[in-house]
CSV table of C-alpha atoms in Angstrom, one decimal:
chain,number,residue,atom,x,y,z
A,6,ALA,CA,-23.4,44.1,50.8
A,7,GLN,CA,-21.6,41.0,49.7
A,8,SER,CA,-21.5,37.7,51.4
A,9,VAL,CA,-20.6,34.1,50.9
A,10,ALA,CA,-22.0,30.9,52.6
A,11,GLN,CA,-20.3,27.6,52.7
A,12,PRO,CA,-22.9,25.3,54.2
A,13,GLU,CA,-20.6,22.3,55.0
A,14,ASP,CA,-17.9,22.7,57.8
A,15,GLN,CA,-16.5,19.4,56.7
A,16,VAL,CA,-16.5,17.1,53.6
A,17,ASN,CA,-15.0,13.6,53.8
A,18,VAL,CA,-14.5,11.6,50.6
A,19,ALA,CA,-12.4,8.6,49.7
A,20,GLU,CA,-9.5,8.9,47.4
A,21,GLY,CA,-10.5,8.6,43.7
A,22,ASN,CA,-14.2,9.6,44.4
A,23,PRO,CA,-15.6,12.9,43.1
A,24,LEU,CA,-15.3,15.9,45.4
A,25,THR,CA,-17.7,18.8,45.7
A,26,VAL,CA,-17.4,21.8,48.0
A,27,LYS,CA,-20.5,24.0,48.1
A,28,CYS,CA,-20.7,27.8,48.0
A,29,THR,CA,-23.5,30.3,47.6
A,30,TYR,CA,-23.1,34.0,47.4
A,31,SER,CA,-25.0,37.2,47.8
A,32,VAL,CA,-24.2,40.4,45.9
A,33,SER,CA,-26.2,43.3,44.6
A,34,GLY,CA,-24.7,43.2,41.1
A,35,ASN,CA,-22.7,40.8,39.1
A,36,PRO,CA,-20.2,38.9,41.3
A,37,TYR,CA,-16.5,38.1,41.0
A,38,LEU,CA,-16.1,34.7,42.5
A,39,PHE,CA,-12.9,33.0,43.8
A,40,TRP,CA,-11.8,29.7,45.3
A,41,TYR,CA,-8.8,29.5,47.6
A,42,VAL,CA,-7.2,26.6,49.5
A,43,GLN,CA,-5.2,26.8,52.7
A,44,TYR,CA,-2.8,24.2,54.1
A,45,PRO,CA,-2.0,24.2,57.9
A,46,ASN,CA,0.0,27.2,58.9
A,47,ARG,CA,0.2,28.6,55.3
A,48,GLY,CA,-1.4,31.5,53.4
A,49,LEU,CA,-4.1,31.1,50.8
A,50,GLN,CA,-3.5,29.7,47.4
A,51,PHE,CA,-5.5,30.7,44.5
A,52,LEU,CA,-7.4,27.9,42.8
A,53,LEU,CA,-9.7,29.5,40.2
A,54,LYS,CA,-12.1,32.5,39.5
A,55,TYR,CA,-15.1,33.5,37.7
A,56,ILE,CA,-15.3,37.1,36.3
A,57,THR,CA,-17.3,36.7,33.2
A,58,GLY,CA,-17.9,34.3,30.3
A,59,ASP,CA,-18.2,30.6,30.4
A,60,ASN,CA,-20.0,29.4,33.5
A,61,LEU,CA,-17.5,26.5,33.9
A,62,VAL,CA,-14.1,27.5,35.0
A,63,LYS,CA,-11.1,25.3,35.3
A,64,GLY,CA,-8.3,26.0,37.8
A,65,SER,CA,-5.2,24.5,39.4
A,66,TYR,CA,-4.8,20.9,40.4
A,67,GLY,CA,-7.6,19.6,38.4
A,68,PHE,CA,-10.3,21.7,40.1
A,69,GLU,CA,-13.3,23.3,38.4
A,70,ALA,CA,-16.3,25.3,39.5
A,71,GLU,CA,-19.5,26.2,37.9
A,72,PHE,CA,-21.2,29.6,38.2
A,73,ASN,CA,-25.0,29.3,38.5
A,74,LYS,CA,-26.6,32.6,38.5
A,75,SER,CA,-30.1,31.4,39.1
A,76,GLN,CA,-29.0,29.4,42.2
A,77,THR,CA,-26.3,31.9,43.2
A,78,SER,CA,-23.9,29.3,43.5
A,79,PHE,CA,-20.3,28.6,42.8
A,80,HIS,CA,-19.5,25.0,43.7
A,81,LEU,CA,-16.0,23.7,43.6
A,82,LYS,CA,-15.5,20.2,42.1
A,83,LYS,CA,-12.9,17.6,41.4
A,84,PRO,CA,-13.7,14.4,39.4
A,85,SER,CA,-11.2,12.4,41.3
A,86,ALA,CA,-9.9,13.4,44.7
A,87,LEU,CA,-6.4,12.8,46.1
A,88,VAL,CA,-5.3,12.6,49.7
A,89,SER,CA,-3.1,15.6,49.0
A,90,ASP,CA,-6.3,17.6,48.4
A,91,SER,CA,-7.1,17.5,52.2
A,92,ALA,CA,-7.0,21.1,53.2
A,93,LEU,CA,-9.2,24.0,54.1
A,94,TYR,CA,-11.1,25.6,51.2
A,95,PHE,CA,-12.5,29.1,51.1
A,96,CYS,CA,-15.0,30.6,48.7
A,97,ALA,CA,-14.9,34.3,48.3
A,98,VAL,CA,-16.8,37.0,46.5
A,99,ARG,CA,-16.2,40.5,45.4
A,100,ASP,CA,-18.8,43.0,44.2
A,101,PRO,CA,-17.1,45.1,41.5
A,102,SER,CA,-19.8,47.8,41.7
A,103,LEU,CA,-18.5,48.7,45.2
A,104,GLY,CA,-15.4,50.1,43.7
A,105,ASP,CA,-12.8,48.4,46.1
A,106,TYR,CA,-10.9,45.1,46.1
A,107,LYS,CA,-12.3,43.7,49.3
A,108,LEU,CA,-13.1,40.0,49.3
A,109,SER,CA,-15.7,38.5,51.5
A,110,PHE,CA,-14.7,35.0,52.5
A,111,GLY,CA,-17.0,32.0,53.6
A,112,ALA,CA,-16.3,30.3,56.8
A,113,GLY,CA,-14.3,27.6,55.1
A,114,THR,CA,-14.8,23.9,54.4
A,115,THR,CA,-12.4,21.3,55.7
A,116,VAL,CA,-11.9,18.6,53.1
A,117,THR,CA,-10.5,15.2,54.2
A,118,VAL,CA,-9.7,12.7,51.6
A,119,ARG,CA,-9.0,9.3,53.0
A,120,ALA,CA,-6.7,6.8,51.3
B,18,GLY,CA,4.8,35.7,39.2
B,19,ALA,CA,2.5,37.4,41.7
B,20,VAL,CA,4.4,36.4,44.9
B,21,VAL,CA,3.7,38.0,48.2
B,22,SER,CA,6.1,37.5,51.0
B,23,GLN,CA,5.5,37.9,54.7
B,24,HIS,CA,8.2,38.1,57.4
B,25,PRO,CA,8.4,36.8,60.1
B,26,SER,CA,6.6,33.5,59.6
B,27,TRP,CA,6.6,32.8,63.3
B,28,VAL,CA,7.2,35.2,66.1
B,29,ILE,CA,7.0,34.9,69.9
B,30,CYS,CA,7.1,37.9,72.1
B,31,LYS,CA,6.5,39.0,75.6
B,32,SER,CA,3.3,40.8,76.7
B,33,GLY,CA,3.7,44.5,76.4
B,34,THR,CA,6.2,44.5,73.5
B,35,SER,CA,5.6,45.5,70.0
B,36,VAL,CA,5.9,43.2,66.9
B,37,LYS,CA,6.3,44.2,63.3
B,38,ILE,CA,5.1,42.1,60.4
B,39,GLU,CA,6.3,42.9,56.9
B,40,CYS,CA,4.3,42.2,53.6
B,41,ARG,CA,6.1,42.5,50.4
B,42,SER,CA,5.0,42.1,46.8
B,43,LEU,CA,8.1,40.6,45.2
B,44,ASP,CA,7.3,40.9,41.4
B,45,PHE,CA,4.5,43.4,41.2
B,46,GLN,CA,3.4,46.7,42.6
B,47,ALA,CA,0.4,47.0,44.9
B,48,THR,CA,-1.3,50.3,45.6
B,49,THR,CA,-3.6,48.3,48.0
B,50,MET,CA,-2.9,45.6,50.4
B,51,PHE,CA,-5.1,44.0,52.9
B,52,TRP,CA,-4.4,42.6,56.4
B,53,TYR,CA,-6.4,39.7,57.8
B,54,ARG,CA,-6.5,37.9,61.1
B,55,GLN,CA,-7.4,34.3,61.3
B,56,PHE,CA,-8.3,32.2,64.4
B,57,PRO,CA,-7.8,28.4,64.4
B,58,LYS,CA,-10.0,26.7,61.9
B,59,GLN,CA,-11.9,29.8,61.3
B,60,SER,CA,-12.2,32.3,58.3
B,61,LEU,CA,-10.3,35.2,57.6
B,62,MET,CA,-11.3,38.4,59.2
B,63,LEU,CA,-10.5,41.7,57.4
B,64,MET,CA,-8.6,44.0,59.7
B,65,ALA,CA,-7.7,46.9,57.4
B,66,THR,CA,-6.9,48.1,53.9
B,67,SER,CA,-3.5,49.4,53.5
B,68,ASN,CA,-3.2,52.2,51.0
B,69,GLU,CA,0.2,53.4,49.6
B,70,GLY,CA,1.0,56.9,50.6
B,71,SER,CA,-2.0,57.4,52.7
B,72,LYS,CA,-3.8,56.3,55.9
B,73,ALA,CA,-5.0,52.7,56.3
B,74,THR,CA,-8.7,52.1,56.4
B,75,TYR,CA,-9.7,50.1,59.3
B,76,GLU,CA,-12.7,47.7,59.7
B,77,GLN,CA,-15.2,48.4,62.4
B,78,GLY,CA,-14.1,47.1,65.7
B,79,VAL,CA,-10.3,47.1,64.8
B,80,GLU,CA,-8.2,49.3,67.0
B,81,LYS,CA,-6.1,51.6,64.8
B,82,ASP,CA,-3.8,52.5,67.6
B,83,LYS,CA,-3.3,48.9,68.4
B,84,PHE,CA,-2.7,47.7,64.9
B,85,LEU,CA,-0.5,50.3,63.2
B,86,ILE,CA,-0.2,49.9,59.4
B,87,ASN,CA,2.2,51.6,57.2
B,88,HIS,CA,2.2,51.4,53.4
B,89,ALA,CA,5.5,53.2,52.6
B,90,SER,CA,6.1,51.9,49.1
B,91,LEU,CA,4.3,50.2,46.2
B,92,THR,CA,5.8,46.8,47.4
B,93,LEU,CA,5.8,47.1,51.1
B,94,SER,CA,3.2,47.2,53.8
B,95,THR,CA,3.9,46.6,57.6
B,96,LEU,CA,1.6,45.8,60.5
B,97,THR,CA,2.8,46.5,64.0
B,98,VAL,CA,1.0,45.0,66.8
B,99,THR,CA,1.7,47.5,69.6
B,100,SER,CA,1.8,46.5,73.3
B,101,ALA,CA,0.9,43.0,72.5
B,102,HIS,CA,-1.1,40.9,74.9
B,103,PRO,CA,-2.0,37.1,74.7
B,104,GLU,CA,-5.3,37.8,73.1
B,105,ASP,CA,-3.4,39.3,70.2
B,106,SER,CA,-2.0,35.9,69.5
B,107,SER,CA,-3.2,34.8,66.0
B,108,PHE,CA,-2.3,34.1,62.4
B,109,TYR,CA,-2.0,37.3,60.4
B,110,ILE,CA,-2.2,37.2,56.6
B,111,CYS,CA,-1.7,39.9,54.1
B,112,SER,CA,-2.9,40.0,50.5
B,113,ALA,CA,-2.2,42.3,47.7
B,114,ASN,CA,-3.9,43.3,44.4
B,115,PRO,CA,-1.6,44.1,41.6
B,116,THR,CA,-2.0,47.8,40.6
B,117,GLY,CA,-4.0,48.1,37.5
B,118,LYS,CA,-5.4,44.5,37.5
B,119,ALA,CA,-8.9,45.5,38.3
B,120,THR,CA,-10.6,42.0,37.9
B,121,GLY,CA,-7.8,39.9,39.3
B,122,GLU,CA,-7.7,37.7,42.3
B,123,LEU,CA,-5.8,38.7,45.4
B,124,PHE,CA,-2.4,37.2,46.2
B,125,PHE,CA,-1.7,36.1,49.6
B,126,GLY,CA,1.4,35.9,51.8
B,127,GLU,CA,2.2,32.8,53.7
B,128,GLY,CA,1.0,34.3,56.9
B,129,SER,CA,2.6,35.1,60.3
B,130,ARG,CA,1.9,33.3,63.5
B,131,LEU,CA,2.2,35.6,66.5
B,132,THR,CA,2.3,34.1,70.0
B,133,VAL,CA,2.2,36.6,72.9
B,134,LEU,CA,3.4,35.1,76.2
């Protein structure tokens, strides 16, 4: 089985401050991990992924995430948040050993960046 | 590249009618597409896996006769909500995995908001 937990429903930060959105996962094998962002009434936009290799992955719009196997975490970070980063963020995991392409999504974290 | 298009973006229909939503991969082929349903401020719920040339695979609890899925070509999957009722009102999102890209991320459509009166 594969699952993702996003422990925070909401994250509020001031513009210019660091932003962190937390994610922990559970899979039986090595995970493929993803972050997506969703703006109101829109589909999901891909931010970044971890498949293998360097634990620190960099993605779109200045976001990065660090894969931590011992803590089974894949937290999303941005050093300096912008008001335009306000959106709904989803962490997702896939267990490649299952042989399909299904993603399991977390419940989502609403990020609000205040000016 | 890797653009997925959904149509229509918004649809309002009367109770009892059927509504078809299209999901197209514009610049890649997709043997597999996925249909999700999303309630306000909630996560995505996988409804079914759409397989080109074969029957869709439905998740537990999803009525296959209610939500008809057809994947007629490598670039098009359709979801038909049959005899729609107000409780079917939701945001429906499709995603596609480019054929042969085993490690890749899924690409999502912009979603279709269905309102059943």
